[in-house]
PDB file of C-alpha atoms in Angstrom:
ATOM      1  CA  MET A   1      -6.352  -8.202 -26.636  1.00 40.00           C
ATOM      2  CA  ARG A   2      -3.570  -9.505 -23.894  1.00 43.00           C
ATOM      3  CA  HIS A   3      -5.319  -7.767 -20.274  1.00 42.00           C
ATOM      4  CA  GLU A   4      -2.811  -6.677 -17.495  1.00 49.00           C
ATOM      5  CA  SER A   5      -4.126  -5.592 -14.247  1.00 66.00           C
ATOM      6  CA  LEU A   6      -3.857  -2.144 -12.742  1.00 78.00           C
ATOM      7  CA  TRP A   7      -2.863  -3.990  -9.651  1.00 90.00           C
ATOM      8  CA  ARG A   8       0.635  -4.955  -8.701  1.00 95.00           C
ATOM      9  CA  ASN A   9       1.475  -7.361  -6.047  1.00 97.00           C
ATOM     10  CA  LYS A  10       4.823  -7.299  -3.520  1.00 98.00           C
ATOM     11  CA  THR A  11       5.176 -10.323  -0.749  1.00 98.00           C
ATOM     12  CA  VAL A  12       8.173 -10.132   0.945  1.00 98.00           C
ATOM     13  CA  GLU A  13       8.747 -13.373   4.053  1.00 97.00           C
ATOM     14  CA  GLN A  14      10.943 -12.785   7.129  1.00 95.00           C
ATOM     15  CA  SER A  15      11.990 -15.181   9.622  1.00 93.00           C
ATOM     16  CA  GLY A  16       8.138 -16.989   8.526  1.00 95.00           C
ATOM     17  CA  ILE A  17       6.569 -13.845   8.251  1.00 97.00           C
ATOM     18  CA  VAL A  18       5.017 -13.502   4.784  1.00 98.00           C
ATOM     19  CA  VAL A  19       3.371 -10.215   3.741  1.00 98.00           C
ATOM     20  CA  GLN A  20       1.458  -9.686   0.561  1.00 98.00           C
ATOM     21  CA  LEU A  21       0.483  -6.530  -0.608  1.00 98.00           C
ATOM     22  CA  LEU A  22      -1.792  -5.404  -3.077  1.00 98.00           C
ATOM     23  CA  ALA A  23      -1.812  -2.324  -4.865  1.00 97.00           C
ATOM     24  CA  GLN A  24      -2.031   0.229  -7.663  1.00 95.00           C
ATOM     25  CA  PRO A  25       1.015   1.302  -9.312  1.00 96.00           C
ATOM     26  CA  ALA A  26       0.155   5.082  -9.710  1.00 96.00           C
ATOM     27  CA  VAL A  27      -2.394   7.934  -7.626  1.00 96.00           C
ATOM     28  CA  ASN A  28      -3.706  10.555  -9.286  1.00 95.00           C
ATOM     29  CA  LEU A  29      -6.430  13.428  -8.578  1.00 95.00           C
ATOM     30  CA  ALA A  30      -9.348  11.674 -10.219  1.00 94.00           C
ATOM     31  CA  LEU A  31      -8.633   7.928  -8.715  1.00 93.00           C
ATOM     32  CA  VAL A  32      -8.580   9.805  -5.208  1.00 95.00           C
ATOM     33  CA  HIS A  33     -11.590  11.851  -6.396  1.00 93.00           C
ATOM     34  CA  ASN A  34     -13.508   8.999  -7.541  1.00 93.00           C
ATOM     35  CA  SER A  35     -12.891   6.988  -3.921  1.00 94.00           C
ATOM     36  CA  VAL A  36     -10.405   4.021  -5.083  1.00 92.00           C
ATOM     37  CA  PRO A  37      -8.162   3.346  -2.714  1.00 94.00           C
ATOM     38  CA  LEU A  38      -4.081   3.388  -3.817  1.00 96.00           C
ATOM     39  CA  VAL A  39      -3.876  -0.357  -1.662  1.00 97.00           C
ATOM     40  CA  SER A  40      -6.314  -2.899  -2.222  1.00 96.00           C
ATOM     41  CA  SER A  41      -5.575  -5.485   0.081  1.00 98.00           C
ATOM     42  CA  LEU A  42      -2.202  -6.291   3.013  1.00 98.00           C
ATOM     43  CA  ARG A  43      -2.603 -10.200   4.286  1.00 98.00           C
ATOM     44  CA  VAL A  44      -0.177 -10.976   6.879  1.00 98.00           C
ATOM     45  CA  THR A  45       0.649 -14.797   6.907  1.00 98.00           C
ATOM     46  CA  ASN A  46       2.284 -16.978  10.175  1.00 97.00           C
ATOM     47  CA  SER A  47       4.163 -19.665   8.739  1.00 96.00           C
ATOM     48  CA  SER A  48       6.921 -19.462  12.046  1.00 95.00           C
ATOM     49  CA  GLY A  49       6.351 -21.939  13.515  1.00 95.00           C
ATOM     50  CA  ARG A  50       4.787 -20.620  16.410  1.00 95.00           C
ATOM     51  CA  PRO A  51       2.129 -18.261  17.244  1.00 96.00           C
ATOM     52  CA  ALA A  52       3.008 -14.379  16.610  1.00 96.00           C
ATOM     53  CA  VAL A  53       2.142 -12.197  19.136  1.00 95.00           C
ATOM     54  CA  ASP A  54       0.378  -8.596  18.861  1.00 95.00           C
ATOM     55  CA  THR A  55       1.105  -8.145  15.265  1.00 97.00           C
ATOM     56  CA  THR A  56       0.980  -4.531  14.592  1.00 98.00           C
ATOM     57  CA  VAL A  57       0.972  -3.097  10.867  1.00 98.00           C
ATOM     58  CA  THR A  58       1.816   0.258   9.890  1.00 98.00           C
ATOM     59  CA  VAL A  59       1.444   1.215   6.242  1.00 98.00           C
ATOM     60  CA  ARG A  60       3.230   4.774   4.883  1.00 98.00           C
ATOM     61  CA  LEU A  61       2.948   6.532   1.685  1.00 98.00           C
ATOM     62  CA  PHE A  62       6.291   9.079   1.428  1.00 98.00           C
ATOM     63  CA  GLY A  63       7.232  10.433  -2.023  1.00 97.00           C
ATOM     64  CA  ASN A  64       8.562  14.665  -2.478  1.00 94.00           C
ATOM     65  CA  GLY A  65      10.296  14.774   0.415  1.00 94.00           C
ATOM     66  CA  GLU A  66       7.344  13.813   3.147  1.00 96.00           C
ATOM     67  CA  GLU A  67       4.542  11.794   3.889  1.00 97.00           C
ATOM     68  CA  LEU A  68       1.926  12.103   2.340  1.00 98.00           C
ATOM     69  CA  ALA A  69      -0.922  10.411   4.099  1.00 97.00           C
ATOM     70  CA  PRO A  70      -2.305   9.817   7.534  1.00 97.00           C
ATOM     71  CA  THR A  71      -0.627   6.485   8.740  1.00 97.00           C
ATOM     72  CA  TRP A  72      -2.718   3.285   8.497  1.00 98.00           C
ATOM     73  CA  THR A  73      -2.129   1.344  11.813  1.00 98.00           C
ATOM     74  CA  ARG A  74      -4.002  -2.225  12.639  1.00 97.00           C
ATOM     75  CA  THR A  75      -3.572  -4.909  15.004  1.00 97.00           C
ATOM     76  CA  TYR A  76      -4.140  -8.278  15.258  1.00 96.00           C
ATOM     77  CA  GLU A  77      -4.833  -8.792  19.202  1.00 94.00           C
ATOM     78  CA  GLY A  78      -3.831 -11.999  20.497  1.00 94.00           C
ATOM     79  CA  GLU A  79      -1.642 -15.002  18.722  1.00 96.00           C
ATOM     80  CA  LEU A  80      -1.818 -15.432  14.920  1.00 97.00           C
ATOM     81  CA  PRO A  81      -1.778 -18.778  14.798  1.00 97.00           C
ATOM     82  CA  ASP A  82       1.191 -20.659  12.212  1.00 97.00           C
ATOM     83  CA  GLY A  83      -0.404 -21.518   9.500  1.00 97.00           C
ATOM     84  CA  GLY A  84      -2.822 -18.525  10.073  1.00 97.00           C
ATOM     85  CA  ASP A  85      -3.251 -15.360   8.449  1.00 96.00           C
ATOM     86  CA  ALA A  86      -4.445 -11.109   9.337  1.00 97.00           C
ATOM     87  CA  TYR A  87      -6.065  -9.657   6.305  1.00 97.00           C
ATOM     88  CA  TRP A  88      -7.246  -5.963   5.668  1.00 98.00           C
ATOM     89  CA  ASP A  89      -9.266  -4.344   2.556  1.00 97.00           C
ATOM     90  CA  ASP A  90     -10.274  -0.556   4.521  1.00 95.00           C
ATOM     91  CA  PHE A  91      -7.501   1.565   2.570  1.00 97.00           C
ATOM     92  CA  SER A  92     -10.081   4.735   2.018  1.00 93.00           C
ATOM     93  CA  ASP A  93      -7.444   6.856   3.848  1.00 93.00           C
ATOM     94  CA  LEU A  94      -4.360   6.000   2.586  1.00 97.00           C
ATOM     95  CA  VAL A  95      -3.965   8.596  -0.381  1.00 96.00           C
ATOM     96  CA  PRO A  96      -2.406  11.523  -1.189  1.00 96.00           C
ATOM     97  CA  ALA A  97      -5.153  14.964   0.076  1.00 95.00           C
ATOM     98  CA  ILE A  98      -7.078  16.497  -2.544  1.00 95.00           C
ATOM     99  CA  SER A  99      -5.202  19.633  -2.206  1.00 96.00           C
ATOM    100  CA  TYR A 100      -2.007  18.309  -3.111  1.00 97.00           C
ATOM    101  CA  LEU A 101      -2.921  16.831  -5.893  1.00 97.00           C
ATOM    102  CA  ARG A 102      -4.770  19.747  -7.827  1.00 97.00           C
ATOM    103  CA  ALA A 103      -1.658  21.793  -7.190  1.00 96.00           C
ATOM    104  CA  LEU A 104       0.842  18.887  -9.010  1.00 96.00           C
ATOM    105  CA  ASN A 105       2.076  20.052 -12.268  1.00 96.00           C
ATOM    106  CA  GLU A 106       4.988  17.250 -12.360  1.00 96.00           C
ATOM    107  CA  SER A 107       4.342  13.770 -10.996  1.00 96.00           C
ATOM    108  CA  HIS A 108       7.125  12.320  -8.553  1.00 97.00           C
ATOM    109  CA  PRO A 109       8.048   8.720  -7.465  1.00 98.00           C
ATOM    110  CA  ALA A 110       6.326   7.282  -3.755  1.00 98.00           C
ATOM    111  CA  THR A 111       6.844   4.979  -2.041  1.00 98.00           C
ATOM    112  CA  ILE A 112       4.383   2.742   0.334  1.00 98.00           C
ATOM    113  CA  ALA A 113       6.022   1.319   3.255  1.00 98.00           C
ATOM    114  CA  VAL A 114       4.635  -1.662   5.211  1.00 98.00           C
ATOM    115  CA  THR A 115       6.482  -2.513   8.856  1.00 98.00           C
ATOM    116  CA  VAL A 116       5.206  -6.021  10.727  1.00 98.00           C
ATOM    117  CA  SER A 117       5.727  -6.091  14.208  1.00 97.00           C
ATOM    118  CA  THR A 118       4.955  -8.802  16.434  1.00 94.00           C
ATOM    119  CA  MET A 119       6.379  -9.436  19.653  1.00 92.00           C
ATOM    120  CA  TRP A 120       9.754 -11.066  20.571  1.00 88.00           C
ATOM    121  CA  ALA A 121      10.997 -10.954  16.764  1.00 90.00           C
ATOM    122  CA  ALA A 122      12.289  -8.519  14.215  1.00 94.00           C
ATOM    123  CA  ASP A 123      10.546  -6.213  12.202  1.00 97.00           C
ATOM    124  CA  VAL A 124       9.485  -7.185   8.522  1.00 98.00           C
ATOM    125  CA  SER A 125       9.569  -4.942   5.989  1.00 98.00           C
ATOM    126  CA  LEU A 126       8.083  -4.432   2.811  1.00 98.00           C
ATOM    127  CA  THR A 127       8.315  -0.986   0.312  1.00 98.00           C
ATOM    128  CA  MET A 128       6.603  -1.013  -3.286  1.00 98.00           C
ATOM    129  CA  PRO A 129       8.035   2.059  -5.391  1.00 98.00           C
ATOM    130  CA  ILE A 130       4.482   4.061  -7.401  1.00 97.00           C
ATOM    131  CA  GLN A 131       3.874   7.567  -9.048  1.00 97.00           C
ATOM    132  CA  VAL A 132       1.994   9.985  -7.734  1.00 97.00           C
ATOM    133  CA  LEU A 133       0.855  11.669 -11.583  1.00 97.00           C
ATOM    134  CA  ALA A 134       0.130  15.629 -11.775  1.00 96.00           C
ATOM    135  CA  HIS A 135      -3.219  16.849 -12.080  1.00 92.00           C
ATOM    136  CA  ASN A 136      -3.396  16.490 -15.808  1.00 92.00           C
ATOM    137  CA  GLU A 137      -1.999  13.126 -15.932  1.00 91.00           C
ATOM    138  CA  TRP A 138      -3.841   9.536 -16.061  1.00 82.00           C
ATOM    139  CA  SER A 139      -2.489   5.619 -15.309  1.00 71.00           C
ATOM    140  CA  THR A 140      -2.533   3.720 -17.679  1.00 60.00           C
ATOM    141  CA  PRO A 141      -1.171  -0.341 -17.429  1.00 50.00           C
ATOM    142  CA  ARG A 142       2.284   0.510 -19.569  1.00 50.00           C
ATOM    143  CA  SER A 143       3.373   4.199 -18.862  1.00 45.00           C
ATOM    144  CA  ALA A 144       1.394   7.862 -18.064  1.00 46.00           C
ATOM    145  CA  MET A 145      -0.917   9.408 -20.685  1.00 45.00           C
ATOM    146  CA  THR A 146      -0.879  13.358 -20.420  1.00 47.00           C
ATOM    147  CA  LEU A 147      -4.287  15.004 -21.095  1.00 48.00           C
TER     148      LEU A 147
END
């Protein structure tokens, strides 16, 4: 039997800044209720050939015409050296509200949007599509299952 990961990995590189996001392909009431994070980790690697100064990372969750979770922001203050990386795995608050998920009768697409800003450089953006499942749906590696 072939094991398929429940996590998706997406990477983007621009001007020597590499952003790597590891996240669930879907979120539902059961996952949020049981404190399973939507985002597992985020890594920013500097391969630009020069230090990246004051690297700020912002992660947002959009869907159904609104922002579904509080904006998550962290800053790596000072210089992130060439070849260095910053890593975060504290995304427990980046989930839709339980009341929103409990009332949801139809699943809908959503987007995790990551922006990385450093001084004297263009922002780097990464987006990952996900599904927000109805209160009675469960995620499987290949599809959503209704109870």
